[in-house]
PDB file of C-alpha atoms and ligand atoms in Angstrom:
ATOM      1  CA  MET A 367      25.510 -10.003   1.199  1.00  0.00           C
ATOM      2  CA  GLY A 368      22.632  -7.522   1.232  1.00  0.00           C
ATOM      3  CA  GLN A 369      22.737  -4.738   3.834  1.00  0.00           C
ATOM      4  CA  LYS A 370      19.929  -4.665   6.411  1.00  0.00           C
ATOM      5  CA  VAL A 371      16.841  -2.850   5.092  1.00  0.00           C
ATOM      6  CA  THR A 372      15.354  -0.480   7.688  1.00  0.00           C
ATOM      7  CA  LYS A 373      13.649   2.194   5.559  1.00  0.00           C
ATOM      8  CA  ALA A 374      10.478   1.877   3.511  1.00  0.00           C
ATOM      9  CA  VAL A 375       8.953   4.361   1.095  1.00  0.00           C
ATOM     10  CA  PHE A 376       5.177   4.457   0.666  1.00  0.00           C
ATOM     11  CA  PRO A 377       4.304   6.392  -2.504  1.00  0.00           C
ATOM     12  CA  VAL A 378       0.754   7.613  -1.887  1.00  0.00           C
ATOM     13  CA  ALA A 379       0.667  10.762  -3.988  1.00  0.00           C
ATOM     14  CA  GLY A 380      -1.477   9.377  -6.827  1.00  0.00           C
ATOM     15  CA  MET A 381      -4.920  10.805  -7.441  1.00  0.00           C
ATOM     16  CA  GLY A 382      -6.807   7.514  -7.090  1.00  0.00           C
ATOM     17  CA  THR A 383      -9.128   8.392  -9.961  1.00  0.00           C
ATOM     18  CA  ARG A 384     -10.582   4.878 -10.098  1.00  0.00           C
ATOM     19  CA  PHE A 385     -12.194   5.523  -6.733  1.00  0.00           C
ATOM     20  CA  LEU A 386     -13.803   8.864  -7.512  1.00  0.00           C
ATOM     21  CA  PRO A 387     -15.873  10.405  -6.087  1.00  0.00           C
ATOM     22  CA  ALA A 388     -14.670   8.926  -2.742  1.00  0.00           C
ATOM     23  CA  THR A 389     -11.101  10.015  -3.411  1.00  0.00           C
ATOM     24  CA  LYS A 390     -12.222  13.590  -3.941  1.00  0.00           C
ATOM     25  CA  SER A 391     -11.908  13.987  -0.170  1.00  0.00           C
ATOM     26  CA  ILE A 392     -10.491  10.690   1.205  1.00  0.00           C
ATOM     27  CA  PRO A 393      -7.081   9.326   0.259  1.00  0.00           C
ATOM     28  CA  LYS A 394      -7.403   5.889  -1.360  1.00  0.00           C
ATOM     29  CA  GLU A 395      -5.119   4.472   1.330  1.00  0.00           C
ATOM     30  CA  ILE A 396      -7.677   5.310   4.023  1.00  0.00           C
ATOM     31  CA  LEU A 397     -10.342   3.101   2.416  1.00  0.00           C
ATOM     32  CA  THR A 398     -10.956   0.154   4.717  1.00  0.00           C
ATOM     33  CA  LEU A 399     -10.904  -3.609   4.420  1.00  0.00           C
ATOM     34  CA  VAL A 400     -13.465  -4.462   7.127  1.00  0.00           C
ATOM     35  CA  ASP A 401     -12.299  -1.901   9.714  1.00  0.00           C
ATOM     36  CA  ARG A 402      -8.634  -1.242   8.970  1.00  0.00           C
ATOM     37  CA  PRO A 403      -7.429   1.212   6.333  1.00  0.00           C
ATOM     38  CA  LEU A 404      -5.275  -0.103   3.499  1.00  0.00           C
ATOM     39  CA  ILE A 405      -2.300   1.837   4.841  1.00  0.00           C
ATOM     40  CA  GLN A 406      -2.461  -0.068   8.146  1.00  0.00           C
ATOM     41  CA  TYR A 407      -1.960  -3.396   6.354  1.00  0.00           C
ATOM     42  CA  ALA A 408       1.065  -1.924   4.568  1.00  0.00           C
ATOM     43  CA  ILE A 409       2.581  -0.580   7.791  1.00  0.00           C
ATOM     44  CA  ASP A 410       2.071  -3.907   9.579  1.00  0.00           C
ATOM     45  CA  GLU A 411       3.769  -5.738   6.718  1.00  0.00           C
ATOM     46  CA  ALA A 412       6.717  -3.332   6.832  1.00  0.00           C
ATOM     47  CA  ARG A 413       7.081  -3.684  10.597  1.00  0.00           C
ATOM     48  CA  ALA A 414       7.039  -7.481  10.305  1.00  0.00           C
ATOM     49  CA  ALA A 415       9.952  -7.194   7.855  1.00  0.00           C
ATOM     50  CA  GLY A 416      12.039  -5.170  10.333  1.00  0.00           C
ATOM     51  CA  ILE A 417      11.381  -1.695   8.899  1.00  0.00           C
ATOM     52  CA  THR A 418      11.841   1.076  11.473  1.00  0.00           C
ATOM     53  CA  GLU A 419      11.665   4.221   9.300  1.00  0.00           C
ATOM     54  CA  PHE A 420       8.541   4.949   7.291  1.00  0.00           C
ATOM     55  CA  ILE A 421       8.654   7.541   4.513  1.00  0.00           C
ATOM     56  CA  PHE A 422       5.398   8.694   2.933  1.00  0.00           C
ATOM     57  CA  VAL A 423       5.391  10.499  -0.388  1.00  0.00           C
ATOM     58  CA  THR A 424       2.121  12.430  -0.270  1.00  0.00           C
ATOM     59  CA  SER A 425       0.323  15.164  -2.169  1.00  0.00           C
ATOM     60  CA  ARG A 426      -2.388  17.738  -1.619  1.00  0.00           C
ATOM     61  CA  GLY A 427      -5.488  16.356   0.101  1.00  0.00           C
ATOM     62  CA  LYS A 428      -3.725  13.537   1.970  1.00  0.00           C
ATOM     63  CA  GLY A 429      -4.052  15.143   5.420  1.00  0.00           C
ATOM     64  CA  ALA A 430      -6.278  12.308   6.686  1.00  0.00           C
ATOM     65  CA  LEU A 431      -3.331   9.949   6.248  1.00  0.00           C
ATOM     66  CA  GLU A 432      -1.070  12.042   8.468  1.00  0.00           C
ATOM     67  CA  ASP A 433      -3.827  12.378  11.087  1.00  0.00           C
ATOM     68  CA  TYR A 434      -4.361   8.630  11.090  1.00  0.00           C
ATOM     69  CA  PHE A 435      -0.900   8.005  12.538  1.00  0.00           C
ATOM     70  CA  ASP A 436      -1.159  10.669  15.242  1.00  0.00           C
ATOM     71  CA  HIS A 437      -1.732   9.742  18.847  1.00  0.00           C
ATOM     72  CA  ALA A 438      -5.324  10.391  19.911  1.00  0.00           C
ATOM     73  CA  PRO A 439      -5.116  11.209  23.651  1.00  0.00           C
ATOM     74  CA  GLU A 440      -8.803  12.100  24.105  1.00  0.00           C
ATOM     75  CA  LEU A 441     -10.034   8.966  22.366  1.00  0.00           C
ATOM     76  CA  GLU A 442      -7.540   6.816  24.251  1.00  0.00           C
ATOM     77  CA  SER A 443      -8.467   8.191  27.672  1.00  0.00           C
ATOM     78  CA  SER A 444     -12.168   7.818  26.936  1.00  0.00           C
ATOM     79  CA  LEU A 445     -11.686   4.160  25.953  1.00  0.00           C
ATOM     80  CA  GLN A 446      -9.558   3.642  29.059  1.00  0.00           C
ATOM     81  CA  LYS A 447     -12.180   5.185  31.353  1.00  0.00           C
ATOM     82  CA  SER A 448     -14.943   3.053  29.899  1.00  0.00           C
ATOM     83  CA  GLY A 449     -12.841  -0.111  30.260  1.00  0.00           C
ATOM     84  CA  LYS A 450     -12.727  -0.840  26.516  1.00  0.00           C
ATOM     85  CA  SER A 451      -9.252  -2.301  26.695  1.00  0.00           C
ATOM     86  CA  GLU A 452      -9.453  -4.290  23.470  1.00  0.00           C
ATOM     87  CA  LEU A 453     -10.395  -1.220  21.416  1.00  0.00           C
ATOM     88  CA  LEU A 454      -7.761   0.779  23.250  1.00  0.00           C
ATOM     89  CA  SER A 455      -5.039  -1.613  22.191  1.00  0.00           C
ATOM     90  CA  ILE A 456      -6.306  -1.566  18.574  1.00  0.00           C
ATOM     91  CA  VAL A 457      -6.098   2.238  18.576  1.00  0.00           C
ATOM     92  CA  LYS A 458      -2.676   2.263  20.256  1.00  0.00           C
ATOM     93  CA  ASN A 459      -1.350  -0.131  17.637  1.00  0.00           C
ATOM     94  CA  THR A 460      -1.867   2.592  15.014  1.00  0.00           C
ATOM     95  CA  ASN A 461       0.356   5.086  16.857  1.00  0.00           C
ATOM     96  CA  MET A 462       3.773   5.619  15.349  1.00  0.00           C
ATOM     97  CA  GLU A 463       6.842   6.347  17.409  1.00  0.00           C
ATOM     98  CA  SER A 464       7.926  10.006  17.207  1.00  0.00           C
ATOM     99  CA  GLY A 465      10.470  10.463  14.453  1.00  0.00           C
ATOM    100  CA  ALA A 466       9.806   7.071  12.859  1.00  0.00           C
ATOM    101  CA  ILE A 467       7.558   8.533  10.213  1.00  0.00           C
ATOM    102  CA  ALA A 468       8.367  11.228   7.666  1.00  0.00           C
ATOM    103  CA  TYR A 469       6.239  12.907   5.011  1.00  0.00           C
ATOM    104  CA  ILE A 470       7.482  14.446   1.828  1.00  0.00           C
ATOM    105  CA  ARG A 471       5.385  16.057  -0.898  1.00  0.00           C
ATOM    106  CA  GLN A 472       5.383  15.138  -4.543  1.00  0.00           C
ATOM    107  CA  HIS A 473       4.326  18.465  -5.991  1.00  0.00           C
ATOM    108  CA  LYS A 474       3.208  17.076  -9.339  1.00  0.00           C
ATOM    109  CA  ALA A 475       1.978  13.544 -10.080  1.00  0.00           C
ATOM    110  CA  LEU A 476       4.788  12.752 -12.522  1.00  0.00           C
ATOM    111  CA  GLY A 477       4.712   9.010 -11.945  1.00  0.00           C
ATOM    112  CA  LEU A 478       5.798   6.335  -9.460  1.00  0.00           C
ATOM    113  CA  GLY A 479       9.505   6.704 -10.300  1.00  0.00           C
ATOM    114  CA  HIS A 480       9.314  10.423  -9.623  1.00  0.00           C
ATOM    115  CA  ALA A 481       7.460   9.823  -6.321  1.00  0.00           C
ATOM    116  CA  VAL A 482      10.253   7.539  -5.083  1.00  0.00           C
ATOM    117  CA  TRP A 483      12.867  10.035  -6.289  1.00  0.00           C
ATOM    118  CA  CYS A 484      11.203  12.745  -4.163  1.00  0.00           C
ATOM    119  CA  ALA A 485      12.234  10.734  -1.062  1.00  0.00           C
ATOM    120  CA  ARG A 486      15.933  10.531  -2.049  1.00  0.00           C
ATOM    121  CA  ARG A 487      17.291  12.775   0.724  1.00  0.00           C
ATOM    122  CA  LEU A 488      15.428  10.842   3.400  1.00  0.00           C
ATOM    123  CA  ILE A 489      16.655   7.533   1.999  1.00  0.00           C
ATOM    124  CA  GLY A 490      20.317   8.496   1.723  1.00  0.00           C
ATOM    125  CA  ASP A 491      22.917   5.948   0.742  1.00  0.00           C
ATOM    126  CA  GLU A 492      21.341   2.643   1.737  1.00  0.00           C
ATOM    127  CA  PRO A 493      19.010   0.022   0.290  1.00  0.00           C
ATOM    128  CA  PHE A 494      15.324   0.677   0.899  1.00  0.00           C
ATOM    129  CA  ALA A 495      11.948  -0.973   0.425  1.00  0.00           C
ATOM    130  CA  VAL A 496       9.052   0.442  -1.581  1.00  0.00           C
ATOM    131  CA  ILE A 497       5.512  -0.626  -0.708  1.00  0.00           C
ATOM    132  CA  LEU A 498       2.444   0.260  -2.766  1.00  0.00           C
ATOM    133  CA  PRO A 499      -0.380   0.074  -0.233  1.00  0.00           C
ATOM    134  CA  ASP A 500      -3.048  -0.684  -2.831  1.00  0.00           C
ATOM    135  CA  ASP A 501      -1.458  -4.078  -3.438  1.00  0.00           C
ATOM    136  CA  VAL A 502      -2.612  -5.981  -0.363  1.00  0.00           C
ATOM    137  CA  ILE A 503      -0.922  -9.350   0.075  1.00  0.00           C
ATOM    138  CA  THR A 504      -1.947 -12.060   2.518  1.00  0.00           C
ATOM    139  CA  GLY A 505       0.112 -15.101   3.460  1.00  0.00           C
ATOM    140  CA  ASP A 506       1.679 -16.979   6.368  1.00  0.00           C
ATOM    141  CA  VAL A 507       4.898 -14.970   6.070  1.00  0.00           C
ATOM    142  CA  PRO A 508       4.308 -11.337   5.030  1.00  0.00           C
ATOM    143  CA  CYS A 509       5.542 -10.679   1.472  1.00  0.00           C
ATOM    144  CA  LEU A 510       8.165  -8.047   2.324  1.00  0.00           C
ATOM    145  CA  LYS A 511       9.588 -10.281   5.063  1.00  0.00           C
ATOM    146  CA  GLN A 512      10.048 -13.089   2.512  1.00  0.00           C
ATOM    147  CA  MET A 513      11.877 -10.637   0.259  1.00  0.00           C
ATOM    148  CA  VAL A 514      14.062  -9.073   2.972  1.00  0.00           C
ATOM    149  CA  ASP A 515      15.190 -12.546   4.074  1.00  0.00           C
ATOM    150  CA  ALA A 516      16.096 -13.476   0.488  1.00  0.00           C
ATOM    151  CA  TYR A 517      17.755 -10.101  -0.074  1.00  0.00           C
ATOM    152  CA  GLU A 518      20.159 -10.704   2.816  1.00  0.00           C
ATOM    153  CA  GLU A 519      21.704 -13.445   0.667  1.00  0.00           C
ATOM    154  CA  THR A 520      21.653 -11.677  -2.705  1.00  0.00           C
ATOM    155  CA  GLY A 521      21.950  -7.886  -2.479  1.00  0.00           C
ATOM    156  CA  GLY A 522      21.145  -6.101  -5.768  1.00  0.00           C
ATOM    157  CA  CYS A 523      17.608  -4.965  -6.549  1.00  0.00           C
ATOM    158  CA  MET A 524      14.631  -7.205  -5.938  1.00  0.00           C
ATOM    159  CA  VAL A 525      11.045  -6.914  -7.170  1.00  0.00           C
ATOM    160  CA  SER A 526       8.080  -9.013  -6.098  1.00  0.00           C
ATOM    161  CA  ALA A 527       6.676 -11.115  -8.921  1.00  0.00           C
ATOM    162  CA  MET A 528       3.472 -12.950  -9.704  1.00  0.00           C
ATOM    163  CA  GLU A 529       2.262 -14.929 -12.703  1.00  0.00           C
ATOM    164  CA  VAL A 530      -0.624 -13.291 -14.545  1.00  0.00           C
ATOM    165  CA  SER A 531      -2.635 -14.570 -17.480  1.00  0.00           C
ATOM    166  CA  ARG A 532      -1.138 -13.680 -20.876  1.00  0.00           C
ATOM    167  CA  ASP A 533      -3.986 -11.374 -21.833  1.00  0.00           C
ATOM    168  CA  LYS A 534      -3.298  -9.191 -18.763  1.00  0.00           C
ATOM    169  CA  THR A 535       0.359  -8.324 -19.421  1.00  0.00           C
ATOM    170  CA  SER A 536      -0.480  -4.826 -20.638  1.00  0.00           C
ATOM    171  CA  ALA A 537      -1.620  -3.892 -17.119  1.00  0.00           C
ATOM    172  CA  TYR A 538       1.755  -4.640 -15.472  1.00  0.00           C
ATOM    173  CA  GLY A 539       5.510  -4.295 -15.619  1.00  0.00           C
ATOM    174  CA  ILE A 540       6.643  -7.654 -17.047  1.00  0.00           C
ATOM    175  CA  LEU A 541       9.915  -9.458 -16.313  1.00  0.00           C
ATOM    176  CA  GLY A 542      12.205 -11.467 -18.528  1.00  0.00           C
ATOM    177  CA  VAL A 543      13.170 -14.583 -16.524  1.00  0.00           C
ATOM    178  CA  ARG A 544      16.813 -15.645 -16.822  1.00  0.00           C
ATOM    179  CA  GLU A 545      17.723 -18.216 -14.186  1.00  0.00           C
ATOM    180  CA  GLU A 546      15.458 -19.620 -11.523  1.00  0.00           C
ATOM    181  CA  SER A 547      16.359 -20.930  -8.098  1.00  0.00           C
ATOM    182  CA  GLY A 548      13.359 -21.615  -5.868  1.00  0.00           C
ATOM    183  CA  PRO A 549      11.078 -18.595  -5.636  1.00  0.00           C
ATOM    184  CA  MET A 550      13.851 -16.329  -6.891  1.00  0.00           C
ATOM    185  CA  PHE A 551      15.040 -15.686 -10.402  1.00  0.00           C
ATOM    186  CA  SER A 552      17.487 -13.449 -12.150  1.00  0.00           C
ATOM    187  CA  VAL A 553      15.782 -10.820 -14.321  1.00  0.00           C
ATOM    188  CA  SER A 554      16.984 -10.341 -17.899  1.00  0.00           C
ATOM    189  CA  GLU A 555      14.701  -7.435 -18.839  1.00  0.00           C
ATOM    190  CA  MET A 556      11.781  -5.363 -17.596  1.00  0.00           C
ATOM    191  CA  VAL A 557       9.100  -4.005 -19.882  1.00  0.00           C
ATOM    192  CA  GLU A 558       6.354  -1.618 -18.773  1.00  0.00           C
ATOM    193  CA  LYS A 559       2.845  -2.682 -19.843  1.00  0.00           C
ATOM    194  CA  PRO A 560       3.702  -4.759 -22.956  1.00  0.00           C
ATOM    195  CA  ALA A 561       1.006  -6.094 -25.287  1.00  0.00           C
ATOM    196  CA  PRO A 562       0.606  -9.890 -24.825  1.00  0.00           C
ATOM    197  CA  GLY A 563       2.520 -10.588 -28.055  1.00  0.00           C
ATOM    198  CA  GLU A 564       5.488  -8.500 -26.921  1.00  0.00           C
ATOM    199  CA  ALA A 565       5.719  -9.610 -23.285  1.00  0.00           C
ATOM    200  CA  PRO A 566       8.926 -11.517 -22.426  1.00  0.00           C
ATOM    201  CA  SER A 567       6.945 -13.748 -20.002  1.00  0.00           C
ATOM    202  CA  ASN A 568       3.785 -13.661 -17.923  1.00  0.00           C
ATOM    203  CA  MET A 569       5.681 -12.785 -14.736  1.00  0.00           C
ATOM    204  CA  ALA A 570       4.409  -9.426 -13.480  1.00  0.00           C
ATOM    205  CA  VAL A 571       5.889  -6.949 -11.019  1.00  0.00           C
ATOM    206  CA  ILE A 572       3.692  -6.337  -7.949  1.00  0.00           C
ATOM    207  CA  GLY A 573       3.964  -3.429  -5.514  1.00  0.00           C
ATOM    208  CA  ARG A 574       6.887  -4.519  -3.323  1.00  0.00           C
ATOM    209  CA  TYR A 575      10.486  -3.638  -4.120  1.00  0.00           C
ATOM    210  CA  ILE A 576      13.884  -3.601  -2.459  1.00  0.00           C
ATOM    211  CA  LEU A 577      16.085  -1.091  -4.237  1.00  0.00           C
ATOM    212  CA  THR A 578      19.661   0.106  -4.075  1.00  0.00           C
ATOM    213  CA  PRO A 579      20.507   3.833  -3.853  1.00  0.00           C
ATOM    214  CA  GLN A 580      21.864   3.498  -7.409  1.00  0.00           C
ATOM    215  CA  VAL A 581      18.230   3.401  -8.604  1.00  0.00           C
ATOM    216  CA  LEU A 582      17.793   6.919  -7.182  1.00  0.00           C
ATOM    217  CA  SER A 583      20.767   8.085  -9.260  1.00  0.00           C
ATOM    218  CA  ASN A 584      19.190   6.458 -12.313  1.00  0.00           C
ATOM    219  CA  LEU A 585      16.010   8.417 -11.572  1.00  0.00           C
ATOM    220  CA  ASP A 586      18.123  11.587 -11.362  1.00  0.00           C
ATOM    221  CA  GLU A 587      19.133  11.090 -14.962  1.00  0.00           C
ATOM    222  CA  MET A 588      15.574  10.401 -16.057  1.00  0.00           C
ATOM    223  CA  LYS A 589      14.360  13.522 -14.368  1.00  0.00           C
ATOM    224  CA  LYS A 590      16.770  15.530 -16.466  1.00  0.00           C
ATOM    225  CA  GLY A 591      15.879  13.786 -19.714  1.00  0.00           C
ATOM    226  CA  ALA A 592      12.303  12.621 -19.881  1.00  0.00           C
ATOM    227  CA  GLY A 593       8.932  14.293 -19.988  1.00  0.00           C
ATOM    228  CA  GLY A 594       5.634  12.660 -18.984  1.00  0.00           C
ATOM    229  CA  GLU A 595       5.472   9.878 -16.383  1.00  0.00           C
ATOM    230  CA  ILE A 596       8.709   8.830 -14.794  1.00  0.00           C
ATOM    231  CA  GLN A 597       8.545   5.061 -14.409  1.00  0.00           C
ATOM    232  CA  LEU A 598      10.218   3.178 -11.594  1.00  0.00           C
ATOM    233  CA  THR A 599      10.476   0.166 -13.907  1.00  0.00           C
ATOM    234  CA  ASP A 600      12.748   2.113 -16.289  1.00  0.00           C
ATOM    235  CA  ALA A 601      15.133   3.050 -13.476  1.00  0.00           C
ATOM    236  CA  ILE A 602      15.373  -0.615 -12.385  1.00  0.00           C
ATOM    237  CA  ALA A 603      15.782  -1.735 -16.008  1.00  0.00           C
ATOM    238  CA  THR A 604      18.818   0.574 -16.221  1.00  0.00           C
ATOM    239  CA  GLU A 605      20.436  -1.582 -13.522  1.00  0.00           C
ATOM    240  CA  ILE A 606      20.096  -4.666 -15.741  1.00  0.00           C
ATOM    241  CA  ARG A 607      21.427  -2.819 -18.779  1.00  0.00           C
ATOM    242  CA  GLU A 608      24.485  -1.722 -16.831  1.00  0.00           C
ATOM    243  CA  GLY A 609      25.210  -5.284 -15.712  1.00  0.00           C
ATOM    244  CA  ARG A 610      24.022  -5.144 -12.102  1.00  0.00           C
ATOM    245  CA  ASP A 611      21.862  -7.864 -10.552  1.00  0.00           C
ATOM    246  CA  VAL A 612      18.092  -7.571 -10.440  1.00  0.00           C
ATOM    247  CA  TYR A 613      16.057 -10.420  -8.947  1.00  0.00           C
ATOM    248  CA  GLY A 614      12.414 -11.339  -9.150  1.00  0.00           C
ATOM    249  CA  TYR A 615      10.876 -12.940  -6.071  1.00  0.00           C
ATOM    250  CA  GLN A 616       7.790 -15.053  -6.587  1.00  0.00           C
ATOM    251  CA  PHE A 617       6.234 -14.598  -3.156  1.00  0.00           C
ATOM    252  CA  SER A 618       3.889 -17.079  -1.584  1.00  0.00           C
ATOM    253  CA  GLY A 619       0.589 -15.493  -0.666  1.00  0.00           C
ATOM    254  CA  GLN A 620      -2.440 -13.979  -2.309  1.00  0.00           C
ATOM    255  CA  ARG A 621      -2.408 -10.499  -3.787  1.00  0.00           C
ATOM    256  CA  PHE A 622      -5.449  -8.251  -4.055  1.00  0.00           C
ATOM    257  CA  ASP A 623      -5.378  -5.266  -6.384  1.00  0.00           C
ATOM    258  CA  CYS A 624      -7.153  -2.806  -4.117  1.00  0.00           C
ATOM    259  CA  GLY A 625      -6.410   0.013  -6.567  1.00  0.00           C
ATOM    260  CA  SER A 626      -9.200  -1.410  -8.741  1.00  0.00           C
ATOM    261  CA  LYS A 627     -12.826  -1.665  -7.706  1.00  0.00           C
ATOM    262  CA  ALA A 628     -13.151  -5.381  -8.499  1.00  0.00           C
ATOM    263  CA  GLY A 629      -9.952  -6.221  -6.580  1.00  0.00           C
ATOM    264  CA  TYR A 630     -11.031  -4.096  -3.641  1.00  0.00           C
ATOM    265  CA  LEU A 631     -14.405  -5.836  -3.440  1.00  0.00           C
ATOM    266  CA  GLN A 632     -12.738  -9.273  -3.636  1.00  0.00           C
ATOM    267  CA  ALA A 633     -10.413  -8.287  -0.789  1.00  0.00           C
ATOM    268  CA  THR A 634     -13.358  -7.061   1.262  1.00  0.00           C
ATOM    269  CA  VAL A 635     -15.032 -10.460   0.909  1.00  0.00           C
ATOM    270  CA  ALA A 636     -11.822 -12.394   1.670  1.00  0.00           C
ATOM    271  CA  PHE A 637     -10.948 -10.269   4.708  1.00  0.00           C
ATOM    272  CA  GLY A 638     -14.552 -10.390   5.951  1.00  0.00           C
ATOM    273  CA  LEU A 639     -14.575 -14.189   5.755  1.00  0.00           C
ATOM    274  CA  ALA A 640     -11.191 -14.349   7.501  1.00  0.00           C
ATOM    275  CA  ARG A 641     -12.571 -12.565  10.574  1.00  0.00           C
ATOM    276  CA  GLU A 642     -13.800 -15.016  13.149  1.00  0.00           C
ATOM    277  CA  GLU A 643     -16.442 -12.715  14.599  1.00  0.00           C
ATOM    278  CA  LEU A 644     -17.968 -12.042  11.150  1.00  0.00           C
ATOM    279  CA  ARG A 645     -17.417 -15.310   9.326  1.00  0.00           C
ATOM    280  CA  ASP A 646     -20.665 -17.196  10.030  1.00  0.00           C
ATOM    281  CA  GLU A 647     -23.052 -14.333   9.440  1.00  0.00           C
ATOM    282  CA  PHE A 648     -21.183 -13.071   6.378  1.00  0.00           C
ATOM    283  CA  ALA A 649     -20.784 -16.529   4.783  1.00  0.00           C
ATOM    284  CA  ALA A 650     -24.497 -17.212   5.298  1.00  0.00           C
ATOM    285  CA  TYR A 651     -25.300 -13.931   3.543  1.00  0.00           C
ATOM    286  CA  LEU A 652     -22.998 -14.738   0.614  1.00  0.00           C
ATOM    287  CA  ASP A 653     -24.609 -18.208   0.277  1.00  0.00           C
ATOM    288  CA  GLN A 654     -28.006 -16.590   0.300  1.00  0.00           C
ATOM    289  CA  ILE A 655     -27.256 -14.081  -2.436  1.00  0.00           C
ATOM    290  CA  SER A 656     -25.506 -16.615  -4.627  1.00  0.00           C
ATOM    291  CA  ALA A 657     -28.493 -18.987  -4.282  1.00  0.00           C
ATOM    292  CA  ALA A 658     -30.852 -16.121  -5.179  1.00  0.00           C
ATOM    293  CA  LYS A 659     -28.689 -15.286  -8.207  1.00  0.00           C
ATOM    294  CA  LYS A 660     -28.746 -18.910  -9.409  1.00  0.00           C
ATOM    295  CA  ALA A 661     -32.504 -19.113  -8.957  1.00  0.00           C
ATOM    296  CA  ALA A 662     -32.942 -15.955 -11.040  1.00  0.00           C
ATOM    297  CA  GLU A 663     -30.860 -17.346 -13.929  1.00  0.00           C
TER     298      GLU A 663
HETATM  299  P1  LIG B1878      -1.651   4.126  -9.615  1.00  0.00           P
HETATM  300  O1  LIG B1878      -1.200   3.791 -10.953  1.00  0.00           O
HETATM  301  O2  LIG B1878      -2.525   3.139  -8.904  1.00  0.00           O
HETATM  302  O3  LIG B1878      -2.326   5.556  -9.631  1.00  0.00           O
HETATM  303  O4  LIG B1878      -0.338   4.388  -8.754  1.00  0.00           O
HETATM  304  P2  LIG B1878      -3.320   6.216  -8.606  1.00  0.00           P
HETATM  305  O5  LIG B1878      -3.324   7.675  -8.838  1.00  0.00           O
HETATM  306  O6  LIG B1878      -3.003   5.796  -7.191  1.00  0.00           O
HETATM  307  O7  LIG B1878      -4.754   5.598  -8.944  1.00  0.00           O
HETATM  308  P3  LIG B1878      -5.666   5.744 -10.283  1.00  0.00           P
HETATM  309  O8  LIG B1878      -5.005   4.912 -11.329  1.00  0.00           O
HETATM  310  O9  LIG B1878      -5.800   7.188 -10.643  1.00  0.00           O
HETATM  311  O10 LIG B1878      -6.982   5.163  -9.823  1.00  0.00           O
HETATM  312  C1  LIG B1878       0.390   3.352  -8.125  1.00  0.00           C
HETATM  313  C2  LIG B1878       1.020   3.884  -6.833  1.00  0.00           C
HETATM  314  O11 LIG B1878       1.935   4.929  -7.146  1.00  0.00           O
HETATM  315  C3  LIG B1878       1.607   6.122  -6.448  1.00  0.00           C
HETATM  316  C4  LIG B1878       0.127   5.976  -6.120  1.00  0.00           C
HETATM  317  O12 LIG B1878      -0.209   6.755  -4.997  1.00  0.00           O
HETATM  318  C5  LIG B1878      -0.006   4.479  -5.883  1.00  0.00           C
HETATM  319  O13 LIG B1878       0.396   4.116  -4.557  1.00  0.00           O
HETATM  320  N1  LIG B1878       1.909   7.287  -7.324  1.00  0.00           N
HETATM  321  C6  LIG B1878       1.590   7.256  -8.636  1.00  0.00           C
HETATM  322  C7  LIG B1878       2.521   8.402  -6.785  1.00  0.00           C
HETATM  323  O14 LIG B1878       2.815   8.448  -5.557  1.00  0.00           O
HETATM  324  N2  LIG B1878       2.792   9.452  -7.592  1.00  0.00           N
HETATM  325  C8  LIG B1878       2.493   9.443  -8.915  1.00  0.00           C
HETATM  326  O15 LIG B1878       2.800  10.449  -9.613  1.00  0.00           O
HETATM  327  C9  LIG B1878       1.874   8.315  -9.445  1.00  0.00           C
END
């Protein structure tokens, strides 16, 4: 039913104020988990889901992101000459095929919906994925791949979903759950950052979406009408209001909110422990500091 999804939009034009002062000169997406920048995890996830065109919505000061995907002939030949073949293949894995990657500027940070809208001409008239690189998701099957597979059966719009505790609803877009079948459910409403008492459920939207081009038209209208932040959630909610299908997909895997300091630190620990060459030394250190903390209490 759903058309094949080959394009992904990466909105990375936000200011990353929660990571100041680092983000004064480094884009948030270049911050590393162990030794790989956040953006690399997002690209790998997109590739695993069959994405072949990568669209970045950037802003001033994001040059390091564009450089990151360039080929680095001097570095590569130096690694080759010194026989560092493992490092060479790590570096080569970051190269993007010419023409596979496009950058577009969001001139003003008017919100996530506006950032996606800025990419409309590159997206054209086909369904597309949106990946927020600061949501890092681990799991046996990458999150977007789970969604793309489900989308082939359903079409419509699809958002990734995760249960959160009731007192946290005001930090997320929250979904009304209509009908469930396995990990997927039909969405009856979407509310941006509701207070716990007003939330239709505790099912939150996480940073992975598959959207129809109709959502871009909805954003067109919002651009004309609204001031302030232009929310992606509102443009998807319009789909529900006009009687078109929107699905939530409760992915299997663990999500880290690397846009927040606490989430980023948790991810650093989890990814450090997942690395074979670091695990023993790092785990021993964590044991040591937690024992010292207990002793001090
Ligand atoms: P956030 O809400 O995390 O904002 O945006 P932020 O600017 O990145 O970080 P803080 O809150 O100031 O620390 C969620 C995603 O939407 C993108 C961001 O780059 C991030 O990937 N975004 C947000 C845009 O591309 N443009 C915007 O106008 C707003």
